[in-house]
mmCIF file of C-alpha atoms in Angstrom:
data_model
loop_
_atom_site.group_PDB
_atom_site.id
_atom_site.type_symbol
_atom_site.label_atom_id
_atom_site.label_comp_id
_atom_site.label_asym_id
_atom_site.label_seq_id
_atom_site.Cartn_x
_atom_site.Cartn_y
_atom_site.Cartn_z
ATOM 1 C CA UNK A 1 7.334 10.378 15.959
ATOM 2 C CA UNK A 2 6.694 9.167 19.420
ATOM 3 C CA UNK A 3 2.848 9.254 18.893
ATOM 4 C CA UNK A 4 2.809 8.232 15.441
ATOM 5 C CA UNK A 5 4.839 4.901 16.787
ATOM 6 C CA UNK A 6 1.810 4.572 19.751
ATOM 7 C CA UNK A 7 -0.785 4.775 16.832
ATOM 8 C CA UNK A 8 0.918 2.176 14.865
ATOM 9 C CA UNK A 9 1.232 0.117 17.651
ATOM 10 C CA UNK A 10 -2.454 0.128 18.572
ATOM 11 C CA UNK A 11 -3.238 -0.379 14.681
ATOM 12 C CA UNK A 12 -0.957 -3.370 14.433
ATOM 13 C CA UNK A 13 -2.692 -4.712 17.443
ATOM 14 C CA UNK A 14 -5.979 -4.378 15.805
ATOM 15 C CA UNK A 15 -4.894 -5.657 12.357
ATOM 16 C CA UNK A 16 -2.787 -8.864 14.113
ATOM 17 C CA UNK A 17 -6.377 -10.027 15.624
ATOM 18 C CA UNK A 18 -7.778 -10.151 12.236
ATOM 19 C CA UNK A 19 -4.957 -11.347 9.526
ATOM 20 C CA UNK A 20 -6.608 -8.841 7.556
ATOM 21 C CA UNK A 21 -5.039 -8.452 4.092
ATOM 22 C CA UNK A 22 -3.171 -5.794 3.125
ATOM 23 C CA UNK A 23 -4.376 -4.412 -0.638
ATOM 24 C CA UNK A 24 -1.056 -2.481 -2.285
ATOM 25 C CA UNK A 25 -1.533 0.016 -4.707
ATOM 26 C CA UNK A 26 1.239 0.520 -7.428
ATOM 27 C CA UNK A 27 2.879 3.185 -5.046
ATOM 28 C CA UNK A 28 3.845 1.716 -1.618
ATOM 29 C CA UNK A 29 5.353 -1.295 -3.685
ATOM 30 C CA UNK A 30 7.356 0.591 -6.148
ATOM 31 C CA UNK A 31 8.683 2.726 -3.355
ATOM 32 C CA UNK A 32 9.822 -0.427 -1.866
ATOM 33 C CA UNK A 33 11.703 -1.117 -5.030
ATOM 34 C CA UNK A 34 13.127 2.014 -5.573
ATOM 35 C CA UNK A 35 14.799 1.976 -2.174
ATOM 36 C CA UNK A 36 15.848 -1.544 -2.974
ATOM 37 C CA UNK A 37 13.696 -2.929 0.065
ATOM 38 C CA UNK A 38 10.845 -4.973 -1.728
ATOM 39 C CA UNK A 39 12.498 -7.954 -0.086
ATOM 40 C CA UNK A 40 10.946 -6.519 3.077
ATOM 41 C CA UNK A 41 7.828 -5.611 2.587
ATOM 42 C CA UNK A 42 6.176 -8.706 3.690
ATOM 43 C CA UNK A 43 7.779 -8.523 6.550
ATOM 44 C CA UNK A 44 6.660 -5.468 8.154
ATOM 45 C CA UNK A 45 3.037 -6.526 9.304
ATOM 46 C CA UNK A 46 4.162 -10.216 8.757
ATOM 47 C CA UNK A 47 0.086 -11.090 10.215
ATOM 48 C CA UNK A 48 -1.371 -9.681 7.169
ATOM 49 C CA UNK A 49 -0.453 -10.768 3.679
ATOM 50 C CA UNK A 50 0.210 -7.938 1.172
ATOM 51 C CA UNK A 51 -1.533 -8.654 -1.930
ATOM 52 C CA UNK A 52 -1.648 -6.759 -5.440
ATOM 53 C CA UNK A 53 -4.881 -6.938 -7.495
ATOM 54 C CA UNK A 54 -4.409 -7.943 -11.293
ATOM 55 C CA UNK A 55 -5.031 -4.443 -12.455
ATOM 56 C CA UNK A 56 -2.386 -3.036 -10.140
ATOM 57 C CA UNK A 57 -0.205 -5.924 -11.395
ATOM 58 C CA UNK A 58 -0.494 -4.541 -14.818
ATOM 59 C CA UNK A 59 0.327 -1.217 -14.038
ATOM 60 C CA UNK A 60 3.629 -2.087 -12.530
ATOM 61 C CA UNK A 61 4.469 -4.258 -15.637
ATOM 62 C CA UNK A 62 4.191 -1.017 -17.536
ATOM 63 C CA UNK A 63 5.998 1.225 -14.991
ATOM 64 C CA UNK A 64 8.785 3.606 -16.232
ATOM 65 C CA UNK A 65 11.411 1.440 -15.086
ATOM 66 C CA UNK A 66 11.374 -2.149 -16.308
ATOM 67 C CA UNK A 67 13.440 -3.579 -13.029
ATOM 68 C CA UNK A 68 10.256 -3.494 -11.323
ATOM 69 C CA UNK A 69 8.342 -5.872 -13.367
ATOM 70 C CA UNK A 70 11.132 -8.433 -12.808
ATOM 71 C CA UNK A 71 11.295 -7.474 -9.185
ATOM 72 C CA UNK A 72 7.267 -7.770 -8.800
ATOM 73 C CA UNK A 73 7.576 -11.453 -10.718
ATOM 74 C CA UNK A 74 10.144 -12.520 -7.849
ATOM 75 C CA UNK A 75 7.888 -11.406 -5.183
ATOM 76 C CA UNK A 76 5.127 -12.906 -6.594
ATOM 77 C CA UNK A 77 7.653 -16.409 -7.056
ATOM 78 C CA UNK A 78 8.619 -15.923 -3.212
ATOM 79 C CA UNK A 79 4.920 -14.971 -2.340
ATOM 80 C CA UNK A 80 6.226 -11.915 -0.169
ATOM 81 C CA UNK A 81 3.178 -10.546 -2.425
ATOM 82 C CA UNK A 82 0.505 -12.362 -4.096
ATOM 83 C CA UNK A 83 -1.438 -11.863 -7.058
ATOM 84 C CA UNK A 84 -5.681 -11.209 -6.413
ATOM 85 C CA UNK A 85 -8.097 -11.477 -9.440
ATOM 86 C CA UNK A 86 -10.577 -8.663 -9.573
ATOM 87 C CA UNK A 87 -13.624 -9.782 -8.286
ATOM 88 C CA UNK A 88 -15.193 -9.330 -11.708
ATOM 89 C CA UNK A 89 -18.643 -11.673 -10.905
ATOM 90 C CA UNK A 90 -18.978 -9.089 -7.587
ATOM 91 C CA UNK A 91 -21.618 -6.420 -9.549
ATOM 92 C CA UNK A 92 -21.769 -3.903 -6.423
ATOM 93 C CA UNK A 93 -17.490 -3.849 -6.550
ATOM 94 C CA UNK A 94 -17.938 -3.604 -10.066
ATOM 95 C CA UNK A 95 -20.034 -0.525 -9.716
ATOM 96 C CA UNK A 96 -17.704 1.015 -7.557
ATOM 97 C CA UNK A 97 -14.831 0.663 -9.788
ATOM 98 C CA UNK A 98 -16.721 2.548 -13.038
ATOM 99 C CA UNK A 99 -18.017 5.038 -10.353
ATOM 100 C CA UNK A 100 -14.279 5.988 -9.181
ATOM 101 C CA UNK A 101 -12.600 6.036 -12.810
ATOM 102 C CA UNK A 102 -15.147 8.079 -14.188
ATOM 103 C CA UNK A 103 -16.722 10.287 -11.835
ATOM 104 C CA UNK A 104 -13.478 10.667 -9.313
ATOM 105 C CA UNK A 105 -11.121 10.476 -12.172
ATOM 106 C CA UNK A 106 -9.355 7.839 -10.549
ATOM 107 C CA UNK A 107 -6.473 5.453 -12.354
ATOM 108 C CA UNK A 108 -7.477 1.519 -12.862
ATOM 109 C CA UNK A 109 -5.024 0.286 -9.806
ATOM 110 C CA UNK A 110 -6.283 3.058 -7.081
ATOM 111 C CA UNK A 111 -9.948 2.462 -8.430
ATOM 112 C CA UNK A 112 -9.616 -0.894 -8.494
ATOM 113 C CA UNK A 113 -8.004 -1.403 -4.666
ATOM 114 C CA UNK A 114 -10.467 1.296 -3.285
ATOM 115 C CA UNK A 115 -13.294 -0.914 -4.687
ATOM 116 C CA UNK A 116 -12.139 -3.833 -3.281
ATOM 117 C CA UNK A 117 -11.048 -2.523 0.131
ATOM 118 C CA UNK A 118 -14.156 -0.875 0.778
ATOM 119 C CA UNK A 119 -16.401 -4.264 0.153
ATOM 120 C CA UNK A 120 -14.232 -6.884 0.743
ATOM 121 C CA UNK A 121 -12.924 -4.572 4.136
ATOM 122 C CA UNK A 122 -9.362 -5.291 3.380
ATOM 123 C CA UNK A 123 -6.726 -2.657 4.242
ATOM 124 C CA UNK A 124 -5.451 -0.407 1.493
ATOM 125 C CA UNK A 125 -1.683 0.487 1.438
ATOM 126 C CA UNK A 126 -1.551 4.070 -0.762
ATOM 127 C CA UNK A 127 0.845 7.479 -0.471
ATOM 128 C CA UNK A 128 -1.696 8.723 -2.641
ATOM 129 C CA UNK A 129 -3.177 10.532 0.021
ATOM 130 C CA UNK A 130 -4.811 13.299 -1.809
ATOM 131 C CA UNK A 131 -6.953 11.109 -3.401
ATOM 132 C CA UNK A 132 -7.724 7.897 -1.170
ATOM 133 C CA UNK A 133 -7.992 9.603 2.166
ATOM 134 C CA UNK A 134 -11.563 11.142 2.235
ATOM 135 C CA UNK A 135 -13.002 8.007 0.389
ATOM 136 C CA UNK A 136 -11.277 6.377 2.900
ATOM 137 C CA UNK A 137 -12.553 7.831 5.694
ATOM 138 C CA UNK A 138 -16.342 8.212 4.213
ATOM 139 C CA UNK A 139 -16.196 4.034 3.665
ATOM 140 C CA UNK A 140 -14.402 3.539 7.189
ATOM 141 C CA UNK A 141 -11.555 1.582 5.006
ATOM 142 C CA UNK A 142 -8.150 1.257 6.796
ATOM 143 C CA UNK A 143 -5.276 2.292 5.050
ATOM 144 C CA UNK A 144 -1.335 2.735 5.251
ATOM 145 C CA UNK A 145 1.230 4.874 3.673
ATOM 146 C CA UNK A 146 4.782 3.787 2.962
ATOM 147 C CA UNK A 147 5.187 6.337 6.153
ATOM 148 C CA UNK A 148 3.187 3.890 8.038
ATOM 149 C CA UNK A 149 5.092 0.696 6.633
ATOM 150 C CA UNK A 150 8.394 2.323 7.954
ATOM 151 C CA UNK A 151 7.312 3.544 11.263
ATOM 152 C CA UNK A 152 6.050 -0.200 12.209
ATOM 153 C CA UNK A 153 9.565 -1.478 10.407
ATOM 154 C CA UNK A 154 11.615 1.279 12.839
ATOM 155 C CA UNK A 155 9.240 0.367 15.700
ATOM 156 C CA UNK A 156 9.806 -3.404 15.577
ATOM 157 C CA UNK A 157 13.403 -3.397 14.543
ATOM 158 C CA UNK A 158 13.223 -4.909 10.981
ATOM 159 C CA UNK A 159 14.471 -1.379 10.109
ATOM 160 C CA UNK A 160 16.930 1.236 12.716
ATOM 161 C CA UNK A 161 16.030 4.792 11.597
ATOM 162 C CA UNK A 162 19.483 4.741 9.182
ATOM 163 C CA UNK A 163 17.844 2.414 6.959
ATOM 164 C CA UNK A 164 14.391 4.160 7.314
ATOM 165 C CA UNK A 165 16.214 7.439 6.399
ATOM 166 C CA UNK A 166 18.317 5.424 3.209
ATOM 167 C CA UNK A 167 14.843 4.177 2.187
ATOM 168 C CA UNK A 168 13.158 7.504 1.985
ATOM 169 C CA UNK A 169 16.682 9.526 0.330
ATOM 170 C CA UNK A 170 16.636 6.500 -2.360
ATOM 171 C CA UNK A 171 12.828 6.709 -3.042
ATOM 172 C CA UNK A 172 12.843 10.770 -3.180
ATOM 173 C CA UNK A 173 16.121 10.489 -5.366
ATOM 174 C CA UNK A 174 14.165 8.090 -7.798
ATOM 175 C CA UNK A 175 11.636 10.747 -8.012
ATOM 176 C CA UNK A 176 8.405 9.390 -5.519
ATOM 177 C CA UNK A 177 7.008 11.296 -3.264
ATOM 178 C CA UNK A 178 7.274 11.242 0.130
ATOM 179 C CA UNK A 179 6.260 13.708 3.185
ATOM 180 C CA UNK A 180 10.083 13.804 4.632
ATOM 181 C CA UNK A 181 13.202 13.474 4.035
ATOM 182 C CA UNK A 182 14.207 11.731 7.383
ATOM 183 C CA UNK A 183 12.323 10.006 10.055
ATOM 184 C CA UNK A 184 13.416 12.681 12.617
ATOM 185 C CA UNK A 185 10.902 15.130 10.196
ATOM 186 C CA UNK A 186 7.998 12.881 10.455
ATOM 187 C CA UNK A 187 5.349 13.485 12.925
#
């Protein structure tokens, strides 16, 4: 945990210089909801504004619980999150986008943010691990997990590792997926 909380650290330094913008995919937020925290999730890297693309946006609406449409339309209200038009007139993003659905059998959201981050060089917030992290690292896009989202809460006190730990038990309980159970198991 110790190094993970180093890496963060340099990482927020990096993204601080920058105000980069942080690109959500339908995952980090909703975990955020389930574990009744989506009132904090602007406040985590509060340099870098945490954005959902339109297509992203649409998923939630049709998400398997229908709290978290009215919880995305408050955070939208409060603009702890905004709302980002896909860059439709952008032909090479466009490109990218077909490419993913079809080829990597990727949804609309995740093709849609991986698109974006990788020619617009925003950061991409996805759990979704399995199928971001080698495009990721191929395209040199940054990205965070809701792992790294509660790490930088725990290391600059907008969370104490109780709440960290409530987060993740909520989020598990509501059936997302998540590497631990507890922050103590997270390395």
């Amino acid at each position: 945990l110790i190094l993970v909380l180093i890496l963060l650290k340099l990482m927020k330094a990096s993204m601080e210089k920058t105000n980069r913008i942080i690109l959500t995919d339908a995952d980090v937020v909703s975990h955020f909801i389930t574990a009744g925290e989506a009132e904090s999730i602007h406040l985590v890297f509060p340099n870098n504004p945490v954005y959902l693309l339109d297509k992203v946006h649409a998923e939630l609406q049709n998400w398997k619980s229908a709290h978290v449409g009215f919880v995305i339309a408050d955070l939208l209200k409060k603009k702890h999150v905004r709302l980002m038009n896909f860059p439709e007139d952008n032909e090479a993003i466009k490109k990218e986008y077909f490419w993913l659905k079809k080829m990597q059998f990727k949804g609309d959201g995740e093709s849609a943010c991986l698109a974006v981050a990788r020619y617009n060089k925003t950061i991409l917030a996805s759990s979704n691990l399995r199928d971001i992290k080698n495009y990721c690292i191929t395209h040199k896009i940054d990205y965070l997990t809701t792992m790294d989202f509660l790490c930088a809460a725990l290391m600059h006190g907008i969370f104490d590792e109780s709440r960290c730990n409530n987060f993740l038990q909520k989020v598990l309980a509501g059936g997302g997926k998540l590497p631990v159970k507890n922050m103590k198991e997270y390395s």
